[in-house]
XYZ file of C-alpha atoms in Angstrom:
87
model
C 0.000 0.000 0.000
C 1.154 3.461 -0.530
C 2.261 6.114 1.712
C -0.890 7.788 3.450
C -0.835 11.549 2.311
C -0.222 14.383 4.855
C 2.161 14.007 7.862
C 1.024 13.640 11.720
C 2.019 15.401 14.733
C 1.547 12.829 17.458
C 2.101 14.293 21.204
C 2.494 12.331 24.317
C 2.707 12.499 28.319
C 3.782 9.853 30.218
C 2.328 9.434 33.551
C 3.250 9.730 37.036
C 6.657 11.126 38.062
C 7.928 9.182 40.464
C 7.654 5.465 39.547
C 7.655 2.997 41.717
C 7.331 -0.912 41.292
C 3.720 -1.129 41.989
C 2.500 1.816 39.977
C 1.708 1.174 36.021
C 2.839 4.594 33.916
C 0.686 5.670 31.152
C 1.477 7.310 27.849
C -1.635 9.222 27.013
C -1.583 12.137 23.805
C -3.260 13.017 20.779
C -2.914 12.176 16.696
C -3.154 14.955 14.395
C -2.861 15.800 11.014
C 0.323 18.075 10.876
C -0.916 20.719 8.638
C -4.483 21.036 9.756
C -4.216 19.587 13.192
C -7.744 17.997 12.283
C -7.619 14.885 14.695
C -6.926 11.063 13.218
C -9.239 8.549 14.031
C -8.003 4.871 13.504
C -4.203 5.561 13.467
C -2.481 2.571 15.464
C -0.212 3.869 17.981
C 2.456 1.442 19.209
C 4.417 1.549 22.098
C 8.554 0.311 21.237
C 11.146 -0.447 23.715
C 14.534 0.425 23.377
C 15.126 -3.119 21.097
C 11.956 -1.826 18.917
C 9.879 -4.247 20.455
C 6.297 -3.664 20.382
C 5.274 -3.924 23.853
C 1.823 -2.484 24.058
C -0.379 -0.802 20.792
C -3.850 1.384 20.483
C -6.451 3.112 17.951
C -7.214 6.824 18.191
C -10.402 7.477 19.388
C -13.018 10.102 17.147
C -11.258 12.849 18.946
C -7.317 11.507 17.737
C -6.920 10.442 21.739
C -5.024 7.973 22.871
C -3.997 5.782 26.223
C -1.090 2.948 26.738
C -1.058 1.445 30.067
C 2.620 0.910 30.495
C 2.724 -1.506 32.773
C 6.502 -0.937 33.906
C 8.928 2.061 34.054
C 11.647 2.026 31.164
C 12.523 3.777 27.808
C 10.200 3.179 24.847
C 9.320 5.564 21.847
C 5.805 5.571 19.941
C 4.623 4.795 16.313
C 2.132 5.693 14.450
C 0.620 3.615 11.682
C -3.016 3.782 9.405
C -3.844 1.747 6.578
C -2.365 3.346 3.661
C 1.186 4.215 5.374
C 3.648 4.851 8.488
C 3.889 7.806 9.646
């Protein structure tokens, strides 16, 4: 499949600032289109660890929203992927 057209902004938080072992962080942010900044519904956003390792993924809501439970502190970065292209 081809490239999807338009580029996304996709912003993050992660959760609670002082981890401990009993508390699960969460990555919570929004997908939007980069020129409009219309929200994406339907983009799969994947959570990597530092091997690229997909350790947890979820669709954008209506509103672009998303949520990862975590699970356990570390390093990870997020991608963000609809049918048609990465982005």
């Amino acid at each position: 499949m081809g490239r999807a057209a338009g580029a996304v902004a996709l912003g993050a938080v992660l959760g609670g600032v002082q981890p401990s072992p009993v508390d699960a962080q969460v990555v919570m942010g929004s997908v939007l289109e980069s020129n409009s900044s219309a929200p994406l519904a339907g983009v799969l956003v994947s959570l990597l660890d530092v091997s690229g390792e997909r350790v947890r993924a979820t669709l954008s809501d209506d509103t672009g929203r998303f949520y990862l439970d975590v699970g356990r502190f570390g390093r990870y970065s997020l991608r963000a992927e609809r049918i048609g292209g990465r982005f």
